mmCIF file of C-alpha atoms in Angstrom:
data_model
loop_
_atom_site.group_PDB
_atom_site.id
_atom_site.type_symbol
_atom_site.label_atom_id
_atom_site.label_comp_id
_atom_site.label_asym_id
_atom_site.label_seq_id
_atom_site.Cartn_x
_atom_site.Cartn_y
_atom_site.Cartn_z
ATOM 1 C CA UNK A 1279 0.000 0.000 0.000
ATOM 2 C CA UNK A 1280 1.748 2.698 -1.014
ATOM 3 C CA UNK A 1281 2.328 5.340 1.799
ATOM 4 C CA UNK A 1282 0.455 8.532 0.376
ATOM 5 C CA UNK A 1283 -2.446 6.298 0.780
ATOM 6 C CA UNK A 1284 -1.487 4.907 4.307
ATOM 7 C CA UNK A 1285 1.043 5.901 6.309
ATOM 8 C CA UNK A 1286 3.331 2.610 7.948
ATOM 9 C CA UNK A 1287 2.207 4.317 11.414
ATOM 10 C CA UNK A 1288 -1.112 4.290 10.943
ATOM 11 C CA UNK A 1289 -1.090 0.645 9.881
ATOM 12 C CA UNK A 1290 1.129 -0.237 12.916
ATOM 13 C CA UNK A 1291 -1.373 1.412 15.074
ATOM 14 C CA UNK A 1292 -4.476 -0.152 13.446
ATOM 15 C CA UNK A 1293 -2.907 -3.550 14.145
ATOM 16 C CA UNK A 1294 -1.675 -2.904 17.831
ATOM 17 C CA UNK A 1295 -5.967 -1.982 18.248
ATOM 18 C CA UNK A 1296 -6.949 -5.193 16.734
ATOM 19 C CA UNK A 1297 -4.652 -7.145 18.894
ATOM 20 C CA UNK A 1298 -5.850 -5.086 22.073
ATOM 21 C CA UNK A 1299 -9.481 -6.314 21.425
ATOM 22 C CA UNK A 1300 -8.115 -9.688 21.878
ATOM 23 C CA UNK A 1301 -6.612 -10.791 18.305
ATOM 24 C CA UNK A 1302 -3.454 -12.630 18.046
ATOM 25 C CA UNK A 1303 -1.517 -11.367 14.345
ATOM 26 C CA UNK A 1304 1.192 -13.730 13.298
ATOM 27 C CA UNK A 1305 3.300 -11.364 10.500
ATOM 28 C CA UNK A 1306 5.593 -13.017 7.746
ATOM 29 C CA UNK A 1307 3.742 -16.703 8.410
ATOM 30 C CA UNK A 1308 4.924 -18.856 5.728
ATOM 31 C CA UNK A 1309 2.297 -21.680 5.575
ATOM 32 C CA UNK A 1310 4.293 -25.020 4.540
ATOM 33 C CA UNK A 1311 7.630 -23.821 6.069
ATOM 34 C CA UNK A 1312 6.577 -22.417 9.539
ATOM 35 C CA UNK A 1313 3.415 -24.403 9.754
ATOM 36 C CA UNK A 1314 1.016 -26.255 7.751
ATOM 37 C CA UNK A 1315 -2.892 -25.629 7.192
ATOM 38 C CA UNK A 1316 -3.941 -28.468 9.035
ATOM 39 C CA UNK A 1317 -1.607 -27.295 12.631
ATOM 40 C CA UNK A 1318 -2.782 -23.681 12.368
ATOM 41 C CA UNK A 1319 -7.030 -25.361 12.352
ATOM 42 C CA UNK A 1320 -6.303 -27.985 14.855
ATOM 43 C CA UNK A 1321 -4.412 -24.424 16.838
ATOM 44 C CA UNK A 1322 -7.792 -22.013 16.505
ATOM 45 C CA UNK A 1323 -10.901 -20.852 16.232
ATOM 46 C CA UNK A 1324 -10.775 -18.791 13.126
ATOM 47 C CA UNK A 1325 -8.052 -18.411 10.732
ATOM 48 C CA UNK A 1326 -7.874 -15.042 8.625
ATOM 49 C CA UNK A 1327 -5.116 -15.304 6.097
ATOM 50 C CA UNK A 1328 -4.636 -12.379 4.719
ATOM 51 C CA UNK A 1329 -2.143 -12.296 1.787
ATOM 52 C CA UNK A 1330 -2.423 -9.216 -0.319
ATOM 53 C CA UNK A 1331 -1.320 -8.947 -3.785
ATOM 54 C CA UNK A 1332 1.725 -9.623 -3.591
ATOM 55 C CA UNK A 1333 3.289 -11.218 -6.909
ATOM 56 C CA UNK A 1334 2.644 -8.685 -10.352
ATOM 57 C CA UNK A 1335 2.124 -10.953 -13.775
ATOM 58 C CA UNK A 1336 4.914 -10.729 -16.590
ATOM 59 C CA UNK A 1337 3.788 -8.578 -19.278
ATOM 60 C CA UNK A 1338 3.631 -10.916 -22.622
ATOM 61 C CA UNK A 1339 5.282 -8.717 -25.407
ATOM 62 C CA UNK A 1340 8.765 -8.295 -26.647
ATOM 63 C CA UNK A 1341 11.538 -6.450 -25.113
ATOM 64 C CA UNK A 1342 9.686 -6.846 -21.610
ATOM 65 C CA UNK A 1343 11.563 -9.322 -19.977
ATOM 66 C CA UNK A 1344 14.734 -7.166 -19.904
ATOM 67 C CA UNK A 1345 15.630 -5.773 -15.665
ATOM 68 C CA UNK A 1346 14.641 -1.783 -16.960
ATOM 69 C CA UNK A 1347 11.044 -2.895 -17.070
ATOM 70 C CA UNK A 1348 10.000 -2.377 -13.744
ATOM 71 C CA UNK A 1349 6.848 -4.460 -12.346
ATOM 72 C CA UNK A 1350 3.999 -2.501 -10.403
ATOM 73 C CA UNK A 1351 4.776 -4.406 -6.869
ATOM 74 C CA UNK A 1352 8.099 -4.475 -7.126
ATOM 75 C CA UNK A 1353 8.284 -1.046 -7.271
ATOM 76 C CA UNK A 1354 5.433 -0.220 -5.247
ATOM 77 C CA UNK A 1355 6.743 -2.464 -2.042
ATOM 78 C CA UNK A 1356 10.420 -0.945 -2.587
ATOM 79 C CA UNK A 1357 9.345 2.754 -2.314
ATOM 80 C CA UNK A 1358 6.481 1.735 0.424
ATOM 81 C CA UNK A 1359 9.571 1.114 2.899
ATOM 82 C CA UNK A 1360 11.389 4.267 1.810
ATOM 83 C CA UNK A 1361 14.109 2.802 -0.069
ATOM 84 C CA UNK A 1362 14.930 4.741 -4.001
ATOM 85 C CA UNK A 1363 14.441 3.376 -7.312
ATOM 86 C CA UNK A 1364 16.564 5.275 -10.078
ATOM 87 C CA UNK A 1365 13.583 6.260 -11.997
ATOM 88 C CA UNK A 1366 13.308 7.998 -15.519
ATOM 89 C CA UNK A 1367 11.627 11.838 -16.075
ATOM 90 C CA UNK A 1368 9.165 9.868 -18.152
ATOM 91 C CA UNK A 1369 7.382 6.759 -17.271
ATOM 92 C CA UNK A 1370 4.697 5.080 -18.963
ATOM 93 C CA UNK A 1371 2.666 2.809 -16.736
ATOM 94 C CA UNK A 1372 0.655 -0.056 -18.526
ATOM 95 C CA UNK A 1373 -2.717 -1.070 -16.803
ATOM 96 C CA UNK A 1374 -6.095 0.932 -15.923
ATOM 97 C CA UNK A 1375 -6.710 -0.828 -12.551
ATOM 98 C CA UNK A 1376 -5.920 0.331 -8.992
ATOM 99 C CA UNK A 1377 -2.367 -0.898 -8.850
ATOM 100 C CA UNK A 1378 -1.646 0.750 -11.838
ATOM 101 C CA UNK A 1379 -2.435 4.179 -10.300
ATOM 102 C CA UNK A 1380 -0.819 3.126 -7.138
ATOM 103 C CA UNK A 1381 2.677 2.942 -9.498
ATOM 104 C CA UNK A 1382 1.987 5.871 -11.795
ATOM 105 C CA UNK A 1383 0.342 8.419 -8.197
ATOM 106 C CA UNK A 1384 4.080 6.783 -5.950
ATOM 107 C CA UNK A 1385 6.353 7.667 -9.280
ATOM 108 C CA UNK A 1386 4.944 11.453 -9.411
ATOM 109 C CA UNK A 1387 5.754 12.116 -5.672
ATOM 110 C CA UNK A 1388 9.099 10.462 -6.442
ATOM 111 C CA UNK A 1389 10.147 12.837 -9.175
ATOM 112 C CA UNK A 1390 8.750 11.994 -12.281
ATOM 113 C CA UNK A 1391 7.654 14.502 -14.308
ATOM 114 C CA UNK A 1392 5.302 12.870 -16.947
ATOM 115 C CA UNK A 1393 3.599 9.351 -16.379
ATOM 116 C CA UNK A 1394 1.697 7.969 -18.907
ATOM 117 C CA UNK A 1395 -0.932 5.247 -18.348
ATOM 118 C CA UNK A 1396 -1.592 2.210 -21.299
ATOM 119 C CA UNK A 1397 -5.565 1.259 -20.195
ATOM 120 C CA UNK A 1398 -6.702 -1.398 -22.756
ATOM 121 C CA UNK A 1399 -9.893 -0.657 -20.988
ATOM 122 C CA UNK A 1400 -12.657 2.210 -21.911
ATOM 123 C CA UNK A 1401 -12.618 5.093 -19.675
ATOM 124 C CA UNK A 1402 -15.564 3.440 -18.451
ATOM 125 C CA UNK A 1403 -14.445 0.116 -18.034
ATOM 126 C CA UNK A 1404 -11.144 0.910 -16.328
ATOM 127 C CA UNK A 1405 -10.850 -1.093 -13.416
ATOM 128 C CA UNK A 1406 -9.864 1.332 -10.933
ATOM 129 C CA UNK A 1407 -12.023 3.134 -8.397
ATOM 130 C CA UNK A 1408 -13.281 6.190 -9.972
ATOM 131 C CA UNK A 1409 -11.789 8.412 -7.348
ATOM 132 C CA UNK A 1410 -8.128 6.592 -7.844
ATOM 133 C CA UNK A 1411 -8.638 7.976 -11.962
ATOM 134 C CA UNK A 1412 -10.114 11.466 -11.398
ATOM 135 C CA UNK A 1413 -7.561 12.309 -8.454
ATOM 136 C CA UNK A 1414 -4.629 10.451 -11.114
ATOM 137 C CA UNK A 1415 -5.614 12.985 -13.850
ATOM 138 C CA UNK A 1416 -5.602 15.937 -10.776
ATOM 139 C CA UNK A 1417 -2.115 15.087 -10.256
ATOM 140 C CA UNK A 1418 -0.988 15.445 -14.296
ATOM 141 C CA UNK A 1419 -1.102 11.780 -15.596
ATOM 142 C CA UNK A 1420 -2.041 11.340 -18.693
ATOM 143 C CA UNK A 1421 -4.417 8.346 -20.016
ATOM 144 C CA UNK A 1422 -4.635 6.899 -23.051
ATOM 145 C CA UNK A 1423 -7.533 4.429 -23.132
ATOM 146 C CA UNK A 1424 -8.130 1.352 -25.362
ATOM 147 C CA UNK A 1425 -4.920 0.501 -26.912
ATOM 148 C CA UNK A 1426 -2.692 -2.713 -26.082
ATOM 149 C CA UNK A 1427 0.940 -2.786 -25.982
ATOM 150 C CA UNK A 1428 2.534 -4.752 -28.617
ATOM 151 C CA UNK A 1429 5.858 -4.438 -27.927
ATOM 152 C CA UNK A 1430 9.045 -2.319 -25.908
ATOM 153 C CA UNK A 1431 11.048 -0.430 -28.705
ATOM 154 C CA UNK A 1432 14.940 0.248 -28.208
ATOM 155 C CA UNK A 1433 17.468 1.738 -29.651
ATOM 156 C CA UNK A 1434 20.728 0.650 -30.903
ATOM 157 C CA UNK A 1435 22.163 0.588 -26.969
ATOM 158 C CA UNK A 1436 19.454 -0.812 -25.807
ATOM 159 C CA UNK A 1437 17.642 1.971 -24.011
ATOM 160 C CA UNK A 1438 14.086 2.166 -24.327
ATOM 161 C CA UNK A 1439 12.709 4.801 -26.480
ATOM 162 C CA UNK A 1440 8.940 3.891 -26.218
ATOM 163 C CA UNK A 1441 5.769 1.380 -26.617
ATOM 164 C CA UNK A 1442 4.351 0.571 -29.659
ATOM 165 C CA UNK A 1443 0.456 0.247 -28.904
ATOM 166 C CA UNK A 1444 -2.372 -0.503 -31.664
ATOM 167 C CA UNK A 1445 -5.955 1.166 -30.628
ATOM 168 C CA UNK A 1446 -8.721 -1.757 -29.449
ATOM 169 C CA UNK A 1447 -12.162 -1.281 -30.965
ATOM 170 C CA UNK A 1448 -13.701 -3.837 -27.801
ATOM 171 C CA UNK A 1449 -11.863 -6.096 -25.166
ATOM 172 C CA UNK A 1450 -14.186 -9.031 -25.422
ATOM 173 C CA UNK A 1451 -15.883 -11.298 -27.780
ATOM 174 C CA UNK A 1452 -19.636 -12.429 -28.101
ATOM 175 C CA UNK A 1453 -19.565 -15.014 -25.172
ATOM 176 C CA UNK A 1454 -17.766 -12.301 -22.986
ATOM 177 C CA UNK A 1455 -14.463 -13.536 -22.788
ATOM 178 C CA UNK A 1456 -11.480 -11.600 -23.226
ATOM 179 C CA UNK A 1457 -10.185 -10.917 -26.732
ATOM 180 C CA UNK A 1458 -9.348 -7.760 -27.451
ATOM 181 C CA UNK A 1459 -9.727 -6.541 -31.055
ATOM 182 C CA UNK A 1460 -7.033 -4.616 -32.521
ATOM 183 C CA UNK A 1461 -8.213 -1.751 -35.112
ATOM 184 C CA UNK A 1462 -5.498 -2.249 -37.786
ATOM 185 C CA UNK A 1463 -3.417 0.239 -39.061
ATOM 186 C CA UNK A 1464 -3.362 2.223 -36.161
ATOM 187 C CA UNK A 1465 -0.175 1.473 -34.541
ATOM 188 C CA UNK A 1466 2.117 3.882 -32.286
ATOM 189 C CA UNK A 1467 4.666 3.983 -30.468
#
């Protein structure tokens, strides 16, 4: 949770008035090295496991594998503990849901000066709360709605110079599955 949102002493505090009402928090519990399932029901009552999001999905186009593509949680649970990440002046963020935000709201307070968000989603259909989008366009980021990323583009060294996108005409098919359709000839980068 990135701090701007909720402040590490507020959290702390939250907890200790949980635990004074009775509650018993075990933090950093690995289930299957510290305990199984099956000890931690025979142990109690009620079991809450509460794991968060923790783990941010690969994004499946070229030249994103490479370490100068940062992911959203990585870079959200580095900064959340006050440690730097060399960012660029200009960042382009891909995703319309809250996390997204999260990255591209953090990377403004830590210096950036433009941040771009990829939605393949309508403005409408963006994931993200609706105040999370209106205060993200408050604070200067810029939102460019149904297109996809097809690929990371580089030059010659290496260094990125930007994303080519194509524009989406709808994200799902008849049956309401995903499968975005991509409007051709209307690539970007």
């Amino acid at each position: 949770v990135p701090t701007y949102r909720l402040k590490n002493r507020v959290a702390l505090n939250e907890c200790a008035a949980i635990e004074y009402l009775g509650a018993k928090m075990h933090y950093n519990l690995k289930v299957g090295r510290d305990c199984t399932m099956q000890d931690l029901l025979d142990r109690y009552d009620a079991v809450f496991i509460g794991v968060g999001l923790w783990k941010s999905r690969p994004l499946p186009i070229p030249g994103a594998d490479q370490p100068d593509i940062i992911r959203g949680i990585d870079y959200l649970r580095v900064r959340c503990v006050g440690e730097s990440w060399e960012i660029g002046k200009n960042l382009i963020v891909i995703g319309g849901g809250n996390v997204a935000f999260d990255v591209a709201r953090t990377a403004i307070r830590s210096g950036a000066k433009r941040v771009t968000l990829l939605c393949l989603e309508a403005r409408d259909e963006q994931t993200a709360d609706e105040f999370e989008i209106e205060d993200g366009e408050e604070e200067g980021i810029q939102i460019l709605n149904r297109v996809g990323p097809l690929s990371i583009e580089r030059d010659a060294n290496g260094k990125i110079v930007g994303v080519r996108v194509q524009k989406i005409s709808s994200l799902f098919d008849d049956q309401g599955k995903f499968a975005p359709h991509y409007l051709e000839g209307t690539e970007i980068i």
